[in-house]
Amino acid sequence: MKQLKSIILLLALALLPLASRAEETGGGQKELDIPEIVLEHLSDAYEWHIASYKGKHLSIPLPIIIRSSETGKWHFLTAHSEADLPENFFFSEEHHGKIYERLSDGREVRPLDLSITKTVLQIWIVVLVLCVVFLSCARWYKKRDEKSEAPKGFVGFMEMMVMTIHDDLIKSSIGEKHYKPYAPYLLTVFFFIFTTNMIGLIPIFPGGANVTGNINITFFLALCTMLAINIFANKEYWKEIFWPDVPLFLKAYPVPVMPVIELFGVFTKPFALMIRLFANMMAGHAVILSFTCVIFLGWSMGVGYGLGLNAFSIIMLLFMNLLEVLVAFIQAYVFTMLSAVFIGLAHKEHHGE
C-alpha cells in the first residue's frame, strides 16, 4: 500500500507542471502542442518553473548576469518577462529563449551571459548532494579503524558502489600500473553523472532539470576525458598514431593514410562519448514528457478517448520512469568505462600486456 501511494504521488507531481496546458485544451481555447511542450521542458531557462494554475505560474526566478556588447555595461537582475530586461535586450524564440541584444545598427548579437540558469543551479544542487554524501561517509570512516566491522546501511552501499567502479571498472580497464592518477577523476565523473540523472527524474524542484541532456554539459565531460587521454599519454601512444606498425605505403607513401585515420580517432572517441550520453538522456526525458502529454490530449478528444489513452499513458509512464532509473546508472557506467578504456589505450605497456 505504501508503494502504491508513492507511485500515485509521483504521477501527480509529474502531471502538476502540465496542468495549465490541460485546462486550455479542455476549453478548446488552444490546441495542445506536444513538441513545443517537450522542447520547452528540455531546454534551459532563466527561471525554475514549478507549476501553473489558471494562467498563473509558480516559478523561482534565477539571477541574470549579462554584459552589453555595445556599451560594456553589466546588468544584474531577475526577469519574468521581456519587459523586465534592460533596453535593447530580449528573449529570442529562435534561440530557445536565450537573451539577445539588439545593437544600434540593427544587428542582433548574443551578449556575454553568465546567468545562473536552471541547468547551472541543478549542477550546484548535485555538487551539494555529493559533498554531503561523501563527507558523511568520510566522517564515519574517520571514527573507525581497520579492525572495525564492515559498514552497513547507506555507508555500506556507498562503499560497494565505490569499490565496484574502482576495482572492477577503473583498475581493470586502465591497468594496475597506471590507474591511480585517474581513479579520482573517473569516480567523480561516474557519481556526478549518476546523481545528476537520478535527480533529473524527480518531476519538481529540486529536480527535473535536463542536465546530461544538455550537449554543453556532455561536451565538457568529453573534453575532460580527451585531455586526460592525450596530455598524460606516453610516447608509445603517439607512436601508434603517427608511425604505426603497418606497411610503409599505408603510413608514409604516397599518402599517410593510417596516421590521418588515427589522428582523426583522437577526436572521434570523445565525440562519441558526448553524443551517446546526450542522446540517451534527452531521448528518455522526451519520451516521458510525451506520454505525460498524451493524458491531456486524450481528455481533449472526449471521455472515451481520455479513459483509454489515460490507462495506456499511465502504464507506459510508469514503465519509462522505471527504465530511466536503470538508464541513469547504465549511462554513468558506460561513460566511465569507455573513458577508462580510452585512457588505458593511451598507455602502451598495459595495452601490450
PDB file of C-alpha atoms in Angstrom, residues 12-296:
ATOM      1  CA  ALA A  12       0.598  13.564  -9.502  1.00  0.00           C
ATOM      2  CA  LEU A  13       3.832  15.500  -9.216  1.00  0.00           C
ATOM      3  CA  ALA A  14       4.791  14.606 -12.785  1.00  0.00           C
ATOM      4  CA  LEU A  15       1.462  15.904 -14.106  1.00  0.00           C
ATOM      5  CA  LEU A  16       1.421  19.070 -11.977  1.00  0.00           C
ATOM      6  CA  PRO A  17       3.630  21.260 -14.228  1.00  0.00           C
ATOM      7  CA  LEU A  18       1.367  20.492 -17.225  1.00  0.00           C
ATOM      8  CA  ALA A  19      -1.953  21.201 -15.555  1.00  0.00           C
ATOM      9  CA  SER A  20      -2.446  24.596 -17.171  1.00  0.00           C
ATOM     10  CA  ARG A  21      -1.998  23.073 -20.623  1.00  0.00           C
ATOM     11  CA  ALA A  22      -4.829  20.661 -19.926  1.00  0.00           C
ATOM     12  CA  GLU A  23      -7.166  23.474 -18.897  1.00  0.00           C
ATOM     13  CA  GLU A  24      -6.560  25.399 -22.105  1.00  0.00           C
ATOM     14  CA  THR A  25      -7.011  22.319 -24.244  1.00  0.00           C
ATOM     15  CA  GLY A  26     -10.124  21.143 -22.455  1.00  0.00           C
ATOM     16  CA  GLY A  27     -11.776  24.511 -23.002  1.00  0.00           C
ATOM     17  CA  GLY A  28     -10.981  24.484 -26.694  1.00  0.00           C
ATOM     18  CA  GLN A  29      -9.018  27.690 -26.429  1.00  0.00           C
ATOM     19  CA  LYS A  30      -5.712  26.310 -27.563  1.00  0.00           C
ATOM     20  CA  GLU A  31      -4.559  23.139 -29.242  1.00  0.00           C
ATOM     21  CA  LEU A  32      -2.089  21.074 -27.256  1.00  0.00           C
ATOM     22  CA  ASP A  33       1.298  21.296 -28.976  1.00  0.00           C
ATOM     23  CA  ILE A  34       3.219  18.291 -27.644  1.00  0.00           C
ATOM     24  CA  PRO A  35       6.557  19.032 -29.438  1.00  0.00           C
ATOM     25  CA  GLU A  36       6.519  22.595 -28.114  1.00  0.00           C
ATOM     26  CA  ILE A  37       5.824  21.441 -24.546  1.00  0.00           C
ATOM     27  CA  VAL A  38       8.534  18.766 -24.685  1.00  0.00           C
ATOM     28  CA  LEU A  39      11.156  21.152 -26.074  1.00  0.00           C
ATOM     29  CA  GLU A  40      10.198  23.798 -23.515  1.00  0.00           C
ATOM     30  CA  HIS A  41      10.776  21.392 -20.625  1.00  0.00           C
ATOM     31  CA  LEU A  42      14.026  20.045 -22.079  1.00  0.00           C
ATOM     32  CA  SER A  43      15.601  23.430 -22.752  1.00  0.00           C
ATOM     33  CA  ASP A  44      17.468  25.577 -20.246  1.00  0.00           C
ATOM     34  CA  ALA A  45      15.738  28.584 -18.678  1.00  0.00           C
ATOM     35  CA  TYR A  46      16.318  31.721 -16.610  1.00  0.00           C
ATOM     36  CA  GLU A  47      13.725  30.572 -14.066  1.00  0.00           C
ATOM     37  CA  TRP A  48      12.717  27.289 -12.461  1.00  0.00           C
ATOM     38  CA  HIS A  49       9.101  26.671 -13.400  1.00  0.00           C
ATOM     39  CA  ILE A  50       7.265  24.535 -10.818  1.00  0.00           C
ATOM     40  CA  ALA A  51       3.567  24.603 -11.765  1.00  0.00           C
ATOM     41  CA  SER A  52       0.798  26.620 -13.396  1.00  0.00           C
ATOM     42  CA  TYR A  53      -2.828  27.132 -12.383  1.00  0.00           C
ATOM     43  CA  LYS A  54      -5.456  29.177 -14.232  1.00  0.00           C
ATOM     44  CA  GLY A  55      -2.832  31.088 -16.159  1.00  0.00           C
ATOM     45  CA  LYS A  56      -0.740  31.875 -13.084  1.00  0.00           C
ATOM     46  CA  HIS A  57       2.785  30.470 -12.986  1.00  0.00           C
ATOM     47  CA  LEU A  58       4.684  29.409  -9.879  1.00  0.00           C
ATOM     48  CA  SER A  59       8.364  29.868 -10.694  1.00  0.00           C
ATOM     49  CA  ILE A  60      11.646  30.537  -8.935  1.00  0.00           C
ATOM     50  CA  PRO A  61      13.396  33.470 -10.654  1.00  0.00           C
ATOM     51  CA  LEU A  62      17.122  32.963 -11.121  1.00  0.00           C
ATOM     52  CA  PRO A  63      19.868  35.617 -11.286  1.00  0.00           C
ATOM     53  CA  ILE A  64      20.540  37.005 -14.766  1.00  0.00           C
ATOM     54  CA  ILE A  65      24.048  38.369 -15.301  1.00  0.00           C
ATOM     55  CA  ILE A  66      24.680  39.827 -18.758  1.00  0.00           C
ATOM     56  CA  ARG A  67      27.172  42.252 -20.269  1.00  0.00           C
ATOM     57  CA  SER A  68      26.161  44.579 -23.088  1.00  0.00           C
ATOM     58  CA  SER A  69      28.161  44.029 -26.284  1.00  0.00           C
ATOM     59  CA  GLU A  70      27.689  47.681 -27.236  1.00  0.00           C
ATOM     60  CA  THR A  71      28.236  49.628 -24.010  1.00  0.00           C
ATOM     61  CA  GLY A  72      30.193  47.067 -21.961  1.00  0.00           C
ATOM     62  CA  LYS A  73      27.861  47.632 -19.011  1.00  0.00           C
ATOM     63  CA  TRP A  74      26.974  44.734 -16.715  1.00  0.00           C
ATOM     64  CA  HIS A  75      23.341  44.068 -15.742  1.00  0.00           C
ATOM     65  CA  PHE A  76      22.291  42.054 -12.682  1.00  0.00           C
ATOM     66  CA  LEU A  77      18.582  41.220 -12.458  1.00  0.00           C
ATOM     67  CA  THR A  78      15.882  38.538 -12.345  1.00  0.00           C
ATOM     68  CA  ALA A  79      13.398  38.682 -15.199  1.00  0.00           C
ATOM     69  CA  HIS A  80       9.994  37.017 -15.563  1.00  0.00           C
ATOM     70  CA  SER A  81       9.201  38.676 -18.887  1.00  0.00           C
ATOM     71  CA  GLU A  82      10.863  40.658 -21.628  1.00  0.00           C
ATOM     72  CA  ALA A  83       9.593  43.890 -20.044  1.00  0.00           C
ATOM     73  CA  ASP A  84      11.887  43.236 -17.061  1.00  0.00           C
ATOM     74  CA  LEU A  85      15.007  43.158 -19.259  1.00  0.00           C
ATOM     75  CA  PRO A  86      17.164  46.247 -19.878  1.00  0.00           C
ATOM     76  CA  GLU A  87      16.571  48.276 -23.018  1.00  0.00           C
ATOM     77  CA  ASN A  88      17.531  46.560 -26.296  1.00  0.00           C
ATOM     78  CA  PHE A  89      17.644  43.113 -24.652  1.00  0.00           C
ATOM     79  CA  PHE A  90      15.059  40.440 -25.469  1.00  0.00           C
ATOM     80  CA  PHE A  91      14.355  36.713 -25.253  1.00  0.00           C
ATOM     81  CA  SER A  92      14.985  35.186 -28.670  1.00  0.00           C
ATOM     82  CA  GLU A  93      12.456  32.492 -29.615  1.00  0.00           C
ATOM     83  CA  GLU A  94      14.718  31.392 -32.473  1.00  0.00           C
ATOM     84  CA  HIS A  95      17.470  30.539 -29.972  1.00  0.00           C
ATOM     85  CA  HIS A  96      15.384  28.667 -27.355  1.00  0.00           C
ATOM     86  CA  GLY A  97      14.638  31.685 -25.168  1.00  0.00           C
ATOM     87  CA  LYS A  98      18.222  32.877 -24.770  1.00  0.00           C
ATOM     88  CA  ILE A  99      18.812  36.583 -24.129  1.00  0.00           C
ATOM     89  CA  TYR A 100      19.962  38.574 -27.159  1.00  0.00           C
ATOM     90  CA  GLU A 101      20.856  42.226 -27.631  1.00  0.00           C
ATOM     91  CA  ARG A 102      19.707  44.473 -30.467  1.00  0.00           C
ATOM     92  CA  LEU A 103      22.532  46.874 -31.421  1.00  0.00           C
ATOM     93  CA  SER A 104      22.131  50.389 -32.717  1.00  0.00           C
ATOM     94  CA  ASP A 105      22.917  49.247 -36.273  1.00  0.00           C
ATOM     95  CA  GLY A 106      20.065  46.716 -36.142  1.00  0.00           C
ATOM     96  CA  ARG A 107      22.169  43.594 -35.626  1.00  0.00           C
ATOM     97  CA  GLU A 108      21.113  41.032 -33.039  1.00  0.00           C
ATOM     98  CA  VAL A 109      24.018  39.550 -31.079  1.00  0.00           C
ATOM     99  CA  ARG A 110      24.471  37.276 -28.082  1.00  0.00           C
ATOM    100  CA  PRO A 111      25.854  39.256 -25.110  1.00  0.00           C
ATOM    101  CA  LEU A 112      28.249  37.795 -22.576  1.00  0.00           C
ATOM    102  CA  ASP A 113      25.858  35.770 -20.446  1.00  0.00           C
ATOM    103  CA  LEU A 114      26.980  34.497 -17.023  1.00  0.00           C
ATOM    104  CA  SER A 115      23.465  33.911 -15.693  1.00  0.00           C
ATOM    105  CA  ILE A 116      22.632  31.276 -13.094  1.00  0.00           C
ATOM    106  CA  THR A 117      20.248  29.255 -15.256  1.00  0.00           C
ATOM    107  CA  LYS A 118      18.186  26.195 -14.347  1.00  0.00           C
ATOM    108  CA  THR A 119      20.948  23.845 -15.518  1.00  0.00           C
ATOM    109  CA  VAL A 120      23.619  25.687 -13.522  1.00  0.00           C
ATOM    110  CA  LEU A 121      21.503  25.607 -10.355  1.00  0.00           C
ATOM    111  CA  GLN A 122      20.836  21.891 -10.849  1.00  0.00           C
ATOM    112  CA  ILE A 123      24.591  21.243 -11.118  1.00  0.00           C
ATOM    113  CA  TRP A 124      25.160  23.149  -7.866  1.00  0.00           C
ATOM    114  CA  ILE A 125      22.459  21.065  -6.182  1.00  0.00           C
ATOM    115  CA  VAL A 126      24.127  17.860  -7.414  1.00  0.00           C
ATOM    116  CA  VAL A 127      27.531  19.044  -6.137  1.00  0.00           C
ATOM    117  CA  LEU A 128      25.967  19.867  -2.754  1.00  0.00           C
ATOM    118  CA  VAL A 129      24.354  16.411  -2.565  1.00  0.00           C
ATOM    119  CA  LEU A 130      27.645  14.692  -3.443  1.00  0.00           C
ATOM    120  CA  CYS A 131      29.552  16.728  -0.859  1.00  0.00           C
ATOM    121  CA  VAL A 132      27.041  15.843   1.861  1.00  0.00           C
ATOM    122  CA  VAL A 133      27.075  12.135   0.928  1.00  0.00           C
ATOM    123  CA  PHE A 134      30.831  11.662   0.733  1.00  0.00           C
ATOM    124  CA  LEU A 135      31.706  13.899   3.676  1.00  0.00           C
ATOM    125  CA  SER A 136      29.255  11.983   5.854  1.00  0.00           C
ATOM    126  CA  CYS A 137      30.806   8.687   4.698  1.00  0.00           C
ATOM    127  CA  ALA A 138      34.304  10.068   5.372  1.00  0.00           C
ATOM    128  CA  ARG A 139      33.232  11.083   8.862  1.00  0.00           C
ATOM    129  CA  TRP A 140      32.030   7.525   9.514  1.00  0.00           C
ATOM    130  CA  TYR A 141      35.364   6.036   8.398  1.00  0.00           C
ATOM    131  CA  LYS A 142      37.331   8.597  10.406  1.00  0.00           C
ATOM    132  CA  LYS A 143      35.835   7.236  13.615  1.00  0.00           C
ATOM    133  CA  ARG A 144      36.780   3.622  12.759  1.00  0.00           C
ATOM    134  CA  ASP A 145      39.948   1.695  12.044  1.00  0.00           C
ATOM    135  CA  GLU A 146      40.852  -1.379  10.001  1.00  0.00           C
ATOM    136  CA  LYS A 147      39.691  -3.681  12.815  1.00  0.00           C
ATOM    137  CA  SER A 148      36.166  -2.272  12.845  1.00  0.00           C
ATOM    138  CA  GLU A 149      33.322  -4.256  11.322  1.00  0.00           C
ATOM    139  CA  ALA A 150      32.239  -3.587   7.747  1.00  0.00           C
ATOM    140  CA  PRO A 151      29.843  -0.663   7.304  1.00  0.00           C
ATOM    141  CA  LYS A 152      26.141  -1.299   6.901  1.00  0.00           C
ATOM    142  CA  GLY A 153      23.225   0.665   5.592  1.00  0.00           C
ATOM    143  CA  PHE A 154      23.891   3.698   3.422  1.00  0.00           C
ATOM    144  CA  VAL A 155      27.642   3.803   4.124  1.00  0.00           C
ATOM    145  CA  GLY A 156      27.917   0.132   3.183  1.00  0.00           C
ATOM    146  CA  PHE A 157      26.003   0.783  -0.044  1.00  0.00           C
ATOM    147  CA  MET A 158      28.335   3.655  -0.964  1.00  0.00           C
ATOM    148  CA  GLU A 159      31.397   1.504  -0.224  1.00  0.00           C
ATOM    149  CA  MET A 160      30.014  -1.200  -2.511  1.00  0.00           C
ATOM    150  CA  MET A 161      29.430   1.342  -5.310  1.00  0.00           C
ATOM    151  CA  VAL A 162      32.870   2.918  -4.966  1.00  0.00           C
ATOM    152  CA  MET A 163      34.710  -0.404  -4.836  1.00  0.00           C
ATOM    153  CA  THR A 164      32.736  -1.754  -7.794  1.00  0.00           C
ATOM    154  CA  ILE A 165      33.651   1.199 -10.001  1.00  0.00           C
ATOM    155  CA  HIS A 166      37.205   1.426  -8.653  1.00  0.00           C
ATOM    156  CA  ASP A 167      38.214  -2.235  -8.774  1.00  0.00           C
ATOM    157  CA  ASP A 168      36.027  -3.835 -11.425  1.00  0.00           C
ATOM    158  CA  LEU A 169      35.994  -0.953 -13.890  1.00  0.00           C
ATOM    159  CA  ILE A 170      38.801   1.582 -13.474  1.00  0.00           C
ATOM    160  CA  LYS A 171      41.618  -0.701 -12.341  1.00  0.00           C
ATOM    161  CA  SER A 172      40.792  -3.488 -14.784  1.00  0.00           C
ATOM    162  CA  SER A 173      40.390  -1.116 -17.757  1.00  0.00           C
ATOM    163  CA  ILE A 174      43.471   1.074 -17.247  1.00  0.00           C
ATOM    164  CA  GLY A 175      45.801  -1.425 -15.624  1.00  0.00           C
ATOM    165  CA  GLU A 176      47.485  -1.971 -12.285  1.00  0.00           C
ATOM    166  CA  LYS A 177      50.422   0.338 -13.076  1.00  0.00           C
ATOM    167  CA  HIS A 178      48.612   3.435 -14.299  1.00  0.00           C
ATOM    168  CA  TYR A 179      45.094   3.588 -12.825  1.00  0.00           C
ATOM    169  CA  LYS A 180      45.800   5.523  -9.598  1.00  0.00           C
ATOM    170  CA  PRO A 181      46.176   9.055 -11.044  1.00  0.00           C
ATOM    171  CA  TYR A 182      42.918   8.670 -12.991  1.00  0.00           C
ATOM    172  CA  ALA A 183      40.770   6.996 -10.327  1.00  0.00           C
ATOM    173  CA  PRO A 184      39.659  10.235  -8.564  1.00  0.00           C
ATOM    174  CA  TYR A 185      38.589  11.823 -11.855  1.00  0.00           C
ATOM    175  CA  LEU A 186      36.714   8.760 -13.114  1.00  0.00           C
ATOM    176  CA  LEU A 187      34.955   8.180  -9.787  1.00  0.00           C
ATOM    177  CA  THR A 188      33.896  11.840  -9.754  1.00  0.00           C
ATOM    178  CA  VAL A 189      32.576  11.573 -13.307  1.00  0.00           C
ATOM    179  CA  PHE A 190      30.578   8.428 -12.520  1.00  0.00           C
ATOM    180  CA  PHE A 191      28.895   9.757  -9.390  1.00  0.00           C
ATOM    181  CA  PHE A 192      28.262  13.173 -10.953  1.00  0.00           C
ATOM    182  CA  ILE A 193      26.510  11.676 -13.987  1.00  0.00           C
ATOM    183  CA  PHE A 194      24.614   9.092 -11.933  1.00  0.00           C
ATOM    184  CA  THR A 195      23.420  11.609  -9.315  1.00  0.00           C
ATOM    185  CA  THR A 196      22.506  14.149 -11.985  1.00  0.00           C
ATOM    186  CA  ASN A 197      20.479  11.562 -13.883  1.00  0.00           C
ATOM    187  CA  MET A 198      18.647  10.411 -10.755  1.00  0.00           C
ATOM    188  CA  ILE A 199      17.794  13.924  -9.548  1.00  0.00           C
ATOM    189  CA  GLY A 200      16.674  14.777 -13.082  1.00  0.00           C
ATOM    190  CA  LEU A 201      13.939  12.131 -12.762  1.00  0.00           C
ATOM    191  CA  ILE A 202      12.334  13.995  -9.848  1.00  0.00           C
ATOM    192  CA  PRO A 203       9.463  15.860 -11.540  1.00  0.00           C
ATOM    193  CA  ILE A 204       9.527  19.024  -9.398  1.00  0.00           C
ATOM    194  CA  PHE A 205      12.098  21.252  -7.694  1.00  0.00           C
ATOM    195  CA  PRO A 206      14.884  20.498  -6.782  1.00  0.00           C
ATOM    196  CA  GLY A 207      14.858  18.016  -9.653  1.00  0.00           C
ATOM    197  CA  GLY A 208      13.619  17.772 -13.199  1.00  0.00           C
ATOM    198  CA  ALA A 209      16.382  19.683 -14.980  1.00  0.00           C
ATOM    199  CA  ASN A 210      17.747  18.107 -18.150  1.00  0.00           C
ATOM    200  CA  VAL A 211      21.454  18.444 -17.294  1.00  0.00           C
ATOM    201  CA  THR A 212      23.018  15.438 -19.023  1.00  0.00           C
ATOM    202  CA  GLY A 213      20.576  16.001 -21.885  1.00  0.00           C
ATOM    203  CA  ASN A 214      22.318  19.343 -22.449  1.00  0.00           C
ATOM    204  CA  ILE A 215      25.032  18.917 -25.070  1.00  0.00           C
ATOM    205  CA  ASN A 216      27.157  21.662 -23.486  1.00  0.00           C
ATOM    206  CA  ILE A 217      27.489  19.571 -20.317  1.00  0.00           C
ATOM    207  CA  THR A 218      28.321  16.344 -22.135  1.00  0.00           C
ATOM    208  CA  PHE A 219      30.770  18.272 -24.332  1.00  0.00           C
ATOM    209  CA  PHE A 220      32.660  19.478 -21.258  1.00  0.00           C
ATOM    210  CA  LEU A 221      32.762  15.984 -19.731  1.00  0.00           C
ATOM    211  CA  ALA A 222      34.032  14.523 -23.016  1.00  0.00           C
ATOM    212  CA  LEU A 223      36.604  17.309 -23.282  1.00  0.00           C
ATOM    213  CA  CYS A 224      37.947  16.473 -19.805  1.00  0.00           C
ATOM    214  CA  THR A 225      38.325  12.840 -20.833  1.00  0.00           C
ATOM    215  CA  MET A 226      40.058  13.875 -24.058  1.00  0.00           C
ATOM    216  CA  LEU A 227      42.564  15.970 -22.119  1.00  0.00           C
ATOM    217  CA  ALA A 228      43.166  13.143 -19.631  1.00  0.00           C
ATOM    218  CA  ILE A 229      43.873  10.778 -22.525  1.00  0.00           C
ATOM    219  CA  ASN A 230      46.166  12.944 -24.620  1.00  0.00           C
ATOM    220  CA  ILE A 231      48.051  15.090 -22.110  1.00  0.00           C
ATOM    221  CA  PHE A 232      49.276  12.179 -19.989  1.00  0.00           C
ATOM    222  CA  ALA A 233      49.668   9.584 -22.749  1.00  0.00           C
ATOM    223  CA  ASN A 234      53.104   8.000 -23.168  1.00  0.00           C
ATOM    224  CA  LYS A 235      55.277   8.046 -26.278  1.00  0.00           C
ATOM    225  CA  GLU A 236      54.056   4.634 -27.433  1.00  0.00           C
ATOM    226  CA  TYR A 237      50.545   6.068 -27.775  1.00  0.00           C
ATOM    227  CA  TRP A 238      51.727   8.855 -30.073  1.00  0.00           C
ATOM    228  CA  LYS A 239      53.941   6.452 -31.981  1.00  0.00           C
ATOM    229  CA  GLU A 240      50.898   4.310 -32.748  1.00  0.00           C
ATOM    230  CA  ILE A 241      49.187   7.403 -34.136  1.00  0.00           C
ATOM    231  CA  PHE A 242      51.910   8.968 -36.273  1.00  0.00           C
ATOM    232  CA  TRP A 243      54.065   5.903 -37.083  1.00  0.00           C
ATOM    233  CA  PRO A 244      52.000   2.734 -36.544  1.00  0.00           C
ATOM    234  CA  ASP A 245      53.335  -0.781 -37.158  1.00  0.00           C
ATOM    235  CA  VAL A 246      51.862  -1.168 -40.659  1.00  0.00           C
ATOM    236  CA  PRO A 247      53.420  -1.393 -44.134  1.00  0.00           C
ATOM    237  CA  LEU A 248      55.230   1.747 -45.267  1.00  0.00           C
ATOM    238  CA  PHE A 249      52.787   2.546 -48.072  1.00  0.00           C
ATOM    239  CA  LEU A 250      49.973   2.832 -45.501  1.00  0.00           C
ATOM    240  CA  LYS A 251      51.754   5.266 -43.203  1.00  0.00           C
ATOM    241  CA  ALA A 252      54.026   7.351 -45.424  1.00  0.00           C
ATOM    242  CA  TYR A 253      53.910   6.868 -49.178  1.00  0.00           C
ATOM    243  CA  PRO A 254      52.205   8.180 -51.246  1.00  0.00           C
ATOM    244  CA  VAL A 255      49.581   9.348 -48.710  1.00  0.00           C
ATOM    245  CA  PRO A 256      49.865   8.868 -44.895  1.00  0.00           C
ATOM    246  CA  VAL A 257      46.539   7.046 -44.646  1.00  0.00           C
ATOM    247  CA  MET A 258      46.917   5.403 -41.236  1.00  0.00           C
ATOM    248  CA  PRO A 259      48.302   8.459 -39.369  1.00  0.00           C
ATOM    249  CA  VAL A 260      45.398  10.550 -40.687  1.00  0.00           C
ATOM    250  CA  ILE A 261      42.860   7.940 -39.579  1.00  0.00           C
ATOM    251  CA  GLU A 262      44.488   7.526 -36.163  1.00  0.00           C
ATOM    252  CA  LEU A 263      44.702  11.287 -35.635  1.00  0.00           C
ATOM    253  CA  PHE A 264      41.031  11.573 -36.585  1.00  0.00           C
ATOM    254  CA  GLY A 265      40.298   8.959 -33.922  1.00  0.00           C
ATOM    255  CA  VAL A 266      41.757  11.243 -31.239  1.00  0.00           C
ATOM    256  CA  PHE A 267      38.702  13.486 -31.716  1.00  0.00           C
ATOM    257  CA  THR A 268      36.044  10.906 -32.605  1.00  0.00           C
ATOM    258  CA  LYS A 269      36.429   8.977 -29.337  1.00  0.00           C
ATOM    259  CA  PRO A 270      35.410  11.863 -27.045  1.00  0.00           C
ATOM    260  CA  PHE A 271      32.812  12.945 -29.620  1.00  0.00           C
ATOM    261  CA  ALA A 272      31.192   9.506 -29.337  1.00  0.00           C
ATOM    262  CA  LEU A 273      31.156   9.856 -25.538  1.00  0.00           C
ATOM    263  CA  MET A 274      29.474  13.250 -25.806  1.00  0.00           C
ATOM    264  CA  ILE A 275      26.762  12.196 -28.263  1.00  0.00           C
ATOM    265  CA  ARG A 276      25.982   8.871 -26.552  1.00  0.00           C
ATOM    266  CA  LEU A 277      25.284  10.420 -23.147  1.00  0.00           C
ATOM    267  CA  PHE A 278      23.458  13.445 -24.578  1.00  0.00           C
ATOM    268  CA  ALA A 279      21.194  11.488 -26.940  1.00  0.00           C
ATOM    269  CA  ASN A 280      20.209   8.761 -24.485  1.00  0.00           C
ATOM    270  CA  MET A 281      19.311  11.091 -21.627  1.00  0.00           C
ATOM    271  CA  MET A 282      17.496  13.630 -23.809  1.00  0.00           C
ATOM    272  CA  ALA A 283      15.505  10.867 -25.514  1.00  0.00           C
ATOM    273  CA  GLY A 284      14.453   9.383 -22.171  1.00  0.00           C
ATOM    274  CA  HIS A 285      13.156  12.721 -20.870  1.00  0.00           C
ATOM    275  CA  ALA A 286      11.396  13.415 -24.172  1.00  0.00           C
ATOM    276  CA  VAL A 287       9.559  10.066 -24.142  1.00  0.00           C
ATOM    277  CA  ILE A 288       8.396  10.514 -20.532  1.00  0.00           C
ATOM    278  CA  LEU A 289       7.121  14.032 -21.255  1.00  0.00           C
ATOM    279  CA  SER A 290       5.390  12.832 -24.430  1.00  0.00           C
ATOM    280  CA  PHE A 291       3.468  10.100 -22.587  1.00  0.00           C
ATOM    281  CA  THR A 292       2.504  12.664 -19.957  1.00  0.00           C
ATOM    282  CA  CYS A 293       1.111  14.974 -22.638  1.00  0.00           C
ATOM    283  CA  VAL A 294      -0.906  12.102 -24.152  1.00  0.00           C
ATOM    284  CA  ILE A 295      -3.016  12.053 -20.952  1.00  0.00           C
ATOM    285  CA  PHE A 296      -4.161  15.624 -21.544  1.00  0.00           C
TER     286      PHE A 296
END
